């Protein structure tokens, strides 16, 4: 498959222009690997998270949702193995002292390109190990300050609450705990826009099972396919997603087996969207040891006590946003003019329906358009009213933000209470009655 080198630049430019995503603290020069979401990006991200929450948590009888704190004491990360093993190798450029990932040839080549003038003098330090956890201190005085970490994965917030969930909800194995929230990593080389950030969001399921090989294999297969189906539900083409097993030397310290769901990005080829990990009893066993709390499970039926195994699905919210935008970004021609549009599935589009009066300076049209907008918004909250510029420009604007349908109120509306509905992908317009329009869109969204 061919890569489209400048597609990422086009996407970055579009999402800034249209209020989806901005460089974090941009007016102060920004911070590498940190981004802020504007109004439309926030809606898009919300829709993706909602879809995760519905499918992995709310619609299931065997999964609980939770929301743990971002700040956790150092001891948690010692127990989870992250203070010791959550590292990347880095090398330092001897010319400018910038540090880059030693295991990423593209990062090294990219940096060497910035020193074209010093050709021949390029030299790198020995590779060193660098811990990715983001450390902080809590408390007013230097002496009594508590060392804490901003969580490097949201997972540990679930494991440290395992006993609380057992004691309060009394679940029976197998059962899961799902969560969505921010994670922080001091990435050496943040790159490719939202792909590798220092602050990002994860959506995860920890699914606890009986500790035996057959159950482990079956559940691992089940969740691999469940997660892959979930990604297809975001609108990816069949050929743009795949499952890939990690080689032994690629696996994180906690994983007995690991597979990635990868997306074929137009800018960098196959890249990880989600990790499916067989974590075995690694986390609960270590937290039992380090905290002194008994994190075992008692099986009423078999009268056995054991530490369950954990099968994990761990997806990046921001990577899902980036990959969905990459898949949806389309350039074509309509009515002899070049256009850009986002071919987003209606369920994740930040605006579902835009309503326009044909002309801004005709009070009757504006009044009627506001009325239609008000009625629809009660049923479909993600709506937009637009009367800026001519109708062609408004369609282009809505195409660029991926709005599936535009409703126009024109002079005929005032006579027969009909409007036009324009379809984003085909540009085709259909006349419909205002009466029943809310039901029509609700049906289309279903
Ligand atoms: N709890 C397991 C875990 O955190 P991971 O493979 O390190 O596993 C899971 O991360 C997902 O989080 C990745 O598949 C990716 O989507 C997202 N992710 C990881 N690091 C990221 C980063 N620096 N920027 C954006 N997303 C990231």
mmCIF file with all atom_site columns, C-alpha atoms in Angstrom, residues 158-294:
data_model
loop_
_atom_site.group_PDB
_atom_site.id
_atom_site.type_symbol
_atom_site.label_atom_id
_atom_site.label_alt_id
_atom_site.label_comp_id
_atom_site.label_asym_id
_atom_site.label_entity_id
_atom_site.label_seq_id
_atom_site.pdbx_PDB_ins_code
_atom_site.Cartn_x
_atom_site.Cartn_y
_atom_site.Cartn_z
_atom_site.occupancy
_atom_site.B_iso_or_equiv
_atom_site.pdbx_formal_charge
_atom_site.auth_seq_id
_atom_site.auth_comp_id
_atom_site.auth_asym_id
_atom_site.auth_atom_id
_atom_site.pdbx_PDB_model_num
ATOM 1   C CA . UNK A 1 158 ? -8.143  -0.877  38.369 1.00 0.00 ? 158 UNK A CA 1
ATOM 2   C CA . UNK A 1 159 ? -5.806  -3.466  39.907 1.00 0.00 ? 159 UNK A CA 1
ATOM 3   C CA . UNK A 1 160 ? -5.324  -1.493  43.135 1.00 0.00 ? 160 UNK A CA 1
ATOM 4   C CA . UNK A 1 161 ? -9.139  -1.386  43.481 1.00 0.00 ? 161 UNK A CA 1
ATOM 5   C CA . UNK A 1 162 ? -9.645  -5.092  42.796 1.00 0.00 ? 162 UNK A CA 1
ATOM 6   C CA . UNK A 1 163 ? -10.453 -5.849  46.459 1.00 0.00 ? 163 UNK A CA 1
ATOM 7   C CA . UNK A 1 164 ? -12.784 -2.839  46.730 1.00 0.00 ? 164 UNK A CA 1
ATOM 8   C CA . UNK A 1 165 ? -14.751 -4.070  43.721 1.00 0.00 ? 165 UNK A CA 1
ATOM 9   C CA . UNK A 1 166 ? -14.888 -7.634  45.094 1.00 0.00 ? 166 UNK A CA 1
ATOM 10  C CA . UNK A 1 167 ? -16.069 -6.420  48.511 1.00 0.00 ? 167 UNK A CA 1
ATOM 11  C CA . UNK A 1 168 ? -18.628 -3.908  47.221 1.00 0.00 ? 168 UNK A CA 1
ATOM 12  C CA . UNK A 1 169 ? -20.032 -5.535  44.058 1.00 0.00 ? 169 UNK A CA 1
ATOM 13  C CA . UNK A 1 170 ? -19.438 -9.265  44.797 1.00 0.00 ? 170 UNK A CA 1
ATOM 14  C CA . UNK A 1 171 ? -18.815 -10.187 41.150 1.00 0.00 ? 171 UNK A CA 1
ATOM 15  C CA . UNK A 1 172 ? -18.369 -13.785 39.979 1.00 0.00 ? 172 UNK A CA 1
ATOM 16  C CA . UNK A 1 173 ? -15.550 -14.743 37.642 1.00 0.00 ? 173 UNK A CA 1
ATOM 17  C CA . UNK A 1 174 ? -15.165 -14.110 34.793 1.00 0.00 ? 174 UNK A CA 1
ATOM 18  C CA . UNK A 1 175 ? -15.814 -10.376 35.078 1.00 0.00 ? 175 UNK A CA 1
ATOM 19  C CA . UNK A 1 176 ? -14.282 -7.185  33.826 1.00 0.00 ? 176 UNK A CA 1
ATOM 20  C CA . UNK A 1 177 ? -13.550 -3.651  34.970 1.00 0.00 ? 177 UNK A CA 1
ATOM 21  C CA . UNK A 1 178 ? -13.426 -0.960  32.314 1.00 0.00 ? 178 UNK A CA 1
ATOM 22  C CA . UNK A 1 179 ? -12.093 2.547   32.491 1.00 0.00 ? 179 UNK A CA 1
ATOM 23  C CA . UNK A 1 180 ? -11.308 5.575   30.328 1.00 0.00 ? 180 UNK A CA 1
ATOM 24  C CA . UNK A 1 181 ? -8.832  8.234   31.403 1.00 0.00 ? 181 UNK A CA 1
ATOM 25  C CA . UNK A 1 182 ? -5.591  10.121  31.000 1.00 0.00 ? 182 UNK A CA 1
ATOM 26  C CA . UNK A 1 183 ? -2.145  8.543   31.107 1.00 0.00 ? 183 UNK A CA 1
ATOM 27  C CA . UNK A 1 184 ? 1.240   10.254  31.018 1.00 0.00 ? 184 UNK A CA 1
ATOM 28  C CA . UNK A 1 185 ? 4.569   9.150   29.588 1.00 0.00 ? 185 UNK A CA 1
ATOM 29  C CA . UNK A 1 186 ? 7.761   11.100  29.296 1.00 0.00 ? 186 UNK A CA 1
ATOM 30  C CA . UNK A 1 187 ? 8.206   9.961   25.689 1.00 0.00 ? 187 UNK A CA 1
ATOM 31  C CA . UNK A 1 188 ? 11.735  10.658  24.451 1.00 0.00 ? 188 UNK A CA 1
ATOM 32  C CA . UNK A 1 189 ? 10.578  11.426  20.920 1.00 0.00 ? 189 UNK A CA 1
ATOM 33  C CA . UNK A 1 190 ? 6.917   12.490  20.747 1.00 0.00 ? 190 UNK A CA 1
ATOM 34  C CA . UNK A 1 191 ? 5.967   12.337  17.069 1.00 0.00 ? 191 UNK A CA 1
ATOM 35  C CA . UNK A 1 192 ? 3.327   12.103  14.386 1.00 0.00 ? 192 UNK A CA 1
ATOM 36  C CA . UNK A 1 193 ? 0.828   14.508  15.954 1.00 0.00 ? 193 UNK A CA 1
ATOM 37  C CA . UNK A 1 194 ? -1.511  12.584  18.306 1.00 0.00 ? 194 UNK A CA 1
ATOM 38  C CA . UNK A 1 195 ? 0.261   9.287   17.688 1.00 0.00 ? 195 UNK A CA 1
ATOM 39  C CA . UNK A 1 196 ? 2.964   9.550   20.334 1.00 0.00 ? 196 UNK A CA 1
ATOM 40  C CA . UNK A 1 197 ? 2.133   12.130  22.974 1.00 0.00 ? 197 UNK A CA 1
ATOM 41  C CA . UNK A 1 198 ? 3.255   12.745  26.528 1.00 0.00 ? 198 UNK A CA 1
ATOM 42  C CA . UNK A 1 199 ? -0.285  13.207  27.817 1.00 0.00 ? 199 UNK A CA 1
ATOM 43  C CA . UNK A 1 200 ? -2.949  11.026  26.228 1.00 0.00 ? 200 UNK A CA 1
ATOM 44  C CA . UNK A 1 201 ? -6.095  9.121   27.014 1.00 0.00 ? 201 UNK A CA 1
ATOM 45  C CA . UNK A 1 202 ? -6.597  5.378   27.221 1.00 0.00 ? 202 UNK A CA 1
ATOM 46  C CA . UNK A 1 203 ? -9.751  3.212   27.148 1.00 0.00 ? 203 UNK A CA 1
ATOM 47  C CA . UNK A 1 204 ? -9.232  -0.132  28.778 1.00 0.00 ? 204 UNK A CA 1
ATOM 48  C CA . UNK A 1 205 ? -10.833 -3.322  29.941 1.00 0.00 ? 205 UNK A CA 1
ATOM 49  C CA . UNK A 1 206 ? -9.238  -5.612  32.515 1.00 0.00 ? 206 UNK A CA 1
ATOM 50  C CA . UNK A 1 207 ? -11.056 -8.942  32.279 1.00 0.00 ? 207 UNK A CA 1
ATOM 51  C CA . UNK A 1 208 ? -10.420 -11.284 35.203 1.00 0.00 ? 208 UNK A CA 1
ATOM 52  C CA . UNK A 1 209 ? -10.618 -15.013 34.585 1.00 0.00 ? 209 UNK A CA 1
ATOM 53  C CA . UNK A 1 210 ? -9.870  -18.359 36.252 1.00 0.00 ? 210 UNK A CA 1
ATOM 54  C CA . UNK A 1 211 ? -6.161  -19.081 36.106 1.00 0.00 ? 211 UNK A CA 1
ATOM 55  C CA . UNK A 1 212 ? -5.998  -21.985 33.687 1.00 0.00 ? 212 UNK A CA 1
ATOM 56  C CA . UNK A 1 213 ? -4.431  -22.282 30.247 1.00 0.00 ? 213 UNK A CA 1
ATOM 57  C CA . UNK A 1 214 ? -7.603  -23.342 28.373 1.00 0.00 ? 214 UNK A CA 1
ATOM 58  C CA . UNK A 1 215 ? -9.715  -20.486 29.785 1.00 0.00 ? 215 UNK A CA 1
ATOM 59  C CA . UNK A 1 216 ? -6.835  -18.095 29.146 1.00 0.00 ? 216 UNK A CA 1
ATOM 60  C CA . UNK A 1 217 ? -6.565  -19.116 25.476 1.00 0.00 ? 217 UNK A CA 1
ATOM 61  C CA . UNK A 1 218 ? -10.330 -18.934 24.880 1.00 0.00 ? 218 UNK A CA 1
ATOM 62  C CA . UNK A 1 219 ? -10.772 -15.568 26.568 1.00 0.00 ? 219 UNK A CA 1
ATOM 63  C CA . UNK A 1 220 ? -7.726  -14.117 24.834 1.00 0.00 ? 220 UNK A CA 1
ATOM 64  C CA . UNK A 1 221 ? -9.141  -15.134 21.419 1.00 0.00 ? 221 UNK A CA 1
ATOM 65  C CA . UNK A 1 222 ? -12.557 -13.775 22.351 1.00 0.00 ? 222 UNK A CA 1
ATOM 66  C CA . UNK A 1 223 ? -11.253 -10.340 23.387 1.00 0.00 ? 223 UNK A CA 1
ATOM 67  C CA . UNK A 1 224 ? -8.880  -10.049 20.420 1.00 0.00 ? 224 UNK A CA 1
ATOM 68  C CA . UNK A 1 225 ? -11.831 -10.464 18.072 1.00 0.00 ? 225 UNK A CA 1
ATOM 69  C CA . UNK A 1 226 ? -14.185 -8.352  20.174 1.00 0.00 ? 226 UNK A CA 1
ATOM 70  C CA . UNK A 1 227 ? -11.728 -5.445  20.156 1.00 0.00 ? 227 UNK A CA 1
ATOM 71  C CA . UNK A 1 228 ? -11.049 -5.820  16.417 1.00 0.00 ? 228 UNK A CA 1
ATOM 72  C CA . UNK A 1 229 ? -14.805 -5.739  15.711 1.00 0.00 ? 229 UNK A CA 1
ATOM 73  C CA . UNK A 1 230 ? -15.079 -2.640  17.861 1.00 0.00 ? 230 UNK A CA 1
ATOM 74  C CA . UNK A 1 231 ? -12.445 -0.881  15.724 1.00 0.00 ? 231 UNK A CA 1
ATOM 75  C CA . UNK A 1 232 ? -14.257 -1.935  12.538 1.00 0.00 ? 232 UNK A CA 1
ATOM 76  C CA . UNK A 1 233 ? -17.320 -0.283  14.080 1.00 0.00 ? 233 UNK A CA 1
ATOM 77  C CA . UNK A 1 234 ? -15.468 3.055   13.830 1.00 0.00 ? 234 UNK A CA 1
ATOM 78  C CA . UNK A 1 235 ? -15.654 2.785   10.045 1.00 0.00 ? 235 UNK A CA 1
ATOM 79  C CA . UNK A 1 236 ? -12.238 1.425   9.026  1.00 0.00 ? 236 UNK A CA 1
ATOM 80  C CA . UNK A 1 237 ? -11.900 -0.432  5.732  1.00 0.00 ? 237 UNK A CA 1
ATOM 81  C CA . UNK A 1 238 ? -11.322 -4.175  6.092  1.00 0.00 ? 238 UNK A CA 1
ATOM 82  C CA . UNK A 1 239 ? -7.824  -4.007  4.618  1.00 0.00 ? 239 UNK A CA 1
ATOM 83  C CA . UNK A 1 240 ? -6.698  -1.134  6.866  1.00 0.00 ? 240 UNK A CA 1
ATOM 84  C CA . UNK A 1 241 ? -6.799  -3.091  10.149 1.00 0.00 ? 241 UNK A CA 1
ATOM 85  C CA . UNK A 1 242 ? -4.884  -6.174  11.189 1.00 0.00 ? 242 UNK A CA 1
ATOM 86  C CA . UNK A 1 243 ? -3.928  -8.168  14.269 1.00 0.00 ? 243 UNK A CA 1
ATOM 87  C CA . UNK A 1 244 ? -0.218  -8.739  14.859 1.00 0.00 ? 244 UNK A CA 1
ATOM 88  C CA . UNK A 1 245 ? 1.390   -10.824 17.577 1.00 0.00 ? 245 UNK A CA 1
ATOM 89  C CA . UNK A 1 246 ? 4.336   -9.356  19.472 1.00 0.00 ? 246 UNK A CA 1
ATOM 90  C CA . UNK A 1 247 ? 7.647   -11.147 19.263 1.00 0.00 ? 247 UNK A CA 1
ATOM 91  C CA . UNK A 1 248 ? 8.950   -12.242 22.669 1.00 0.00 ? 248 UNK A CA 1
ATOM 92  C CA . UNK A 1 249 ? 11.478  -9.390  22.887 1.00 0.00 ? 249 UNK A CA 1
ATOM 93  C CA . UNK A 1 250 ? 8.754   -6.833  22.046 1.00 0.00 ? 250 UNK A CA 1
ATOM 94  C CA . UNK A 1 251 ? 6.402   -7.748  24.887 1.00 0.00 ? 251 UNK A CA 1
ATOM 95  C CA . UNK A 1 252 ? 5.924   -5.483  27.910 1.00 0.00 ? 252 UNK A CA 1
ATOM 96  C CA . UNK A 1 253 ? 7.261   -6.855  31.198 1.00 0.00 ? 253 UNK A CA 1
ATOM 97  C CA . UNK A 1 254 ? 3.765   -7.824  32.399 1.00 0.00 ? 254 UNK A CA 1
ATOM 98  C CA . UNK A 1 255 ? 2.628   -9.729  29.296 1.00 0.00 ? 255 UNK A CA 1
ATOM 99  C CA . UNK A 1 256 ? 2.622   -13.505 28.726 1.00 0.00 ? 256 UNK A CA 1
ATOM 100 C CA . UNK A 1 257 ? 1.234   -12.926 25.235 1.00 0.00 ? 257 UNK A CA 1
ATOM 101 C CA . UNK A 1 258 ? 0.508   -9.691  23.380 1.00 0.00 ? 258 UNK A CA 1
ATOM 102 C CA . UNK A 1 259 ? -1.188  -8.763  20.123 1.00 0.00 ? 259 UNK A CA 1
ATOM 103 C CA . UNK A 1 260 ? -1.673  -5.356  18.599 1.00 0.00 ? 260 UNK A CA 1
ATOM 104 C CA . UNK A 1 261 ? -4.584  -4.156  16.530 1.00 0.00 ? 261 UNK A CA 1
ATOM 105 C CA . UNK A 1 262 ? -2.799  -2.115  13.904 1.00 0.00 ? 262 UNK A CA 1
ATOM 106 C CA . UNK A 1 263 ? -4.071  0.463   11.457 1.00 0.00 ? 263 UNK A CA 1
ATOM 107 C CA . UNK A 1 264 ? -2.418  1.177   8.124  1.00 0.00 ? 264 UNK A CA 1
ATOM 108 C CA . UNK A 1 265 ? -1.747  4.896   8.537  1.00 0.00 ? 265 UNK A CA 1
ATOM 109 C CA . UNK A 1 266 ? -1.402  6.916   5.338  1.00 0.00 ? 266 UNK A CA 1
ATOM 110 C CA . UNK A 1 267 ? 1.688   8.630   6.810  1.00 0.00 ? 267 UNK A CA 1
ATOM 111 C CA . UNK A 1 268 ? 3.741   5.893   8.508  1.00 0.00 ? 268 UNK A CA 1
ATOM 112 C CA . UNK A 1 269 ? 2.360   2.489   7.472  1.00 0.00 ? 269 UNK A CA 1
ATOM 113 C CA . UNK A 1 270 ? 1.146   -0.064  10.050 1.00 0.00 ? 270 UNK A CA 1
ATOM 114 C CA . UNK A 1 271 ? 0.869   1.421   13.563 1.00 0.00 ? 271 UNK A CA 1
ATOM 115 C CA . UNK A 1 272 ? -0.572  0.208   16.877 1.00 0.00 ? 272 UNK A CA 1
ATOM 116 C CA . UNK A 1 273 ? -4.088  1.314   17.792 1.00 0.00 ? 273 UNK A CA 1
ATOM 117 C CA . UNK A 1 274 ? -4.728  -1.087  20.670 1.00 0.00 ? 274 UNK A CA 1
ATOM 118 C CA . UNK A 1 275 ? -2.857  -3.714  22.660 1.00 0.00 ? 275 UNK A CA 1
ATOM 119 C CA . UNK A 1 276 ? -4.440  -6.996  23.780 1.00 0.00 ? 276 UNK A CA 1
ATOM 120 C CA . UNK A 1 277 ? -2.365  -8.383  26.618 1.00 0.00 ? 277 UNK A CA 1
ATOM 121 C CA . UNK A 1 278 ? -2.442  -11.606 28.575 1.00 0.00 ? 278 UNK A CA 1
ATOM 122 C CA . UNK A 1 279 ? -1.200  -10.188 31.887 1.00 0.00 ? 279 UNK A CA 1
ATOM 123 C CA . UNK A 1 280 ? -1.625  -13.468 33.789 1.00 0.00 ? 280 UNK A CA 1
ATOM 124 C CA . UNK A 1 281 ? -1.478  -12.877 37.554 1.00 0.00 ? 281 UNK A CA 1
ATOM 125 C CA . UNK A 1 282 ? 1.396   -10.386 37.274 1.00 0.00 ? 282 UNK A CA 1
ATOM 126 C CA . UNK A 1 283 ? -0.388  -7.292  38.620 1.00 0.00 ? 283 UNK A CA 1
ATOM 127 C CA . UNK A 1 284 ? -2.582  -8.761  41.361 1.00 0.00 ? 284 UNK A CA 1
ATOM 128 C CA . UNK A 1 285 ? 0.246   -10.950 42.638 1.00 0.00 ? 285 UNK A CA 1
ATOM 129 C CA . UNK A 1 286 ? 2.714   -8.071  42.777 1.00 0.00 ? 286 UNK A CA 1
ATOM 130 C CA . UNK A 1 287 ? 0.193   -5.731  44.448 1.00 0.00 ? 287 UNK A CA 1
ATOM 131 C CA . UNK A 1 288 ? -0.586  -8.459  47.009 1.00 0.00 ? 288 UNK A CA 1
ATOM 132 C CA . UNK A 1 289 ? 3.125   -8.718  47.782 1.00 0.00 ? 289 UNK A CA 1
ATOM 133 C CA . UNK A 1 290 ? 3.857   -4.992  47.872 1.00 0.00 ? 290 UNK A CA 1
ATOM 134 C CA . UNK A 1 291 ? 0.708   -3.801  49.680 1.00 0.00 ? 291 UNK A CA 1
ATOM 135 C CA . UNK A 1 292 ? 0.341   -6.747  52.045 1.00 0.00 ? 292 UNK A CA 1
ATOM 136 C CA . UNK A 1 293 ? -3.380  -6.994  51.125 1.00 0.00 ? 293 UNK A CA 1
ATOM 137 C CA . UNK A 1 294 ? -4.804  -10.320 50.050 1.00 0.00 ? 294 UNK A CA 1
#
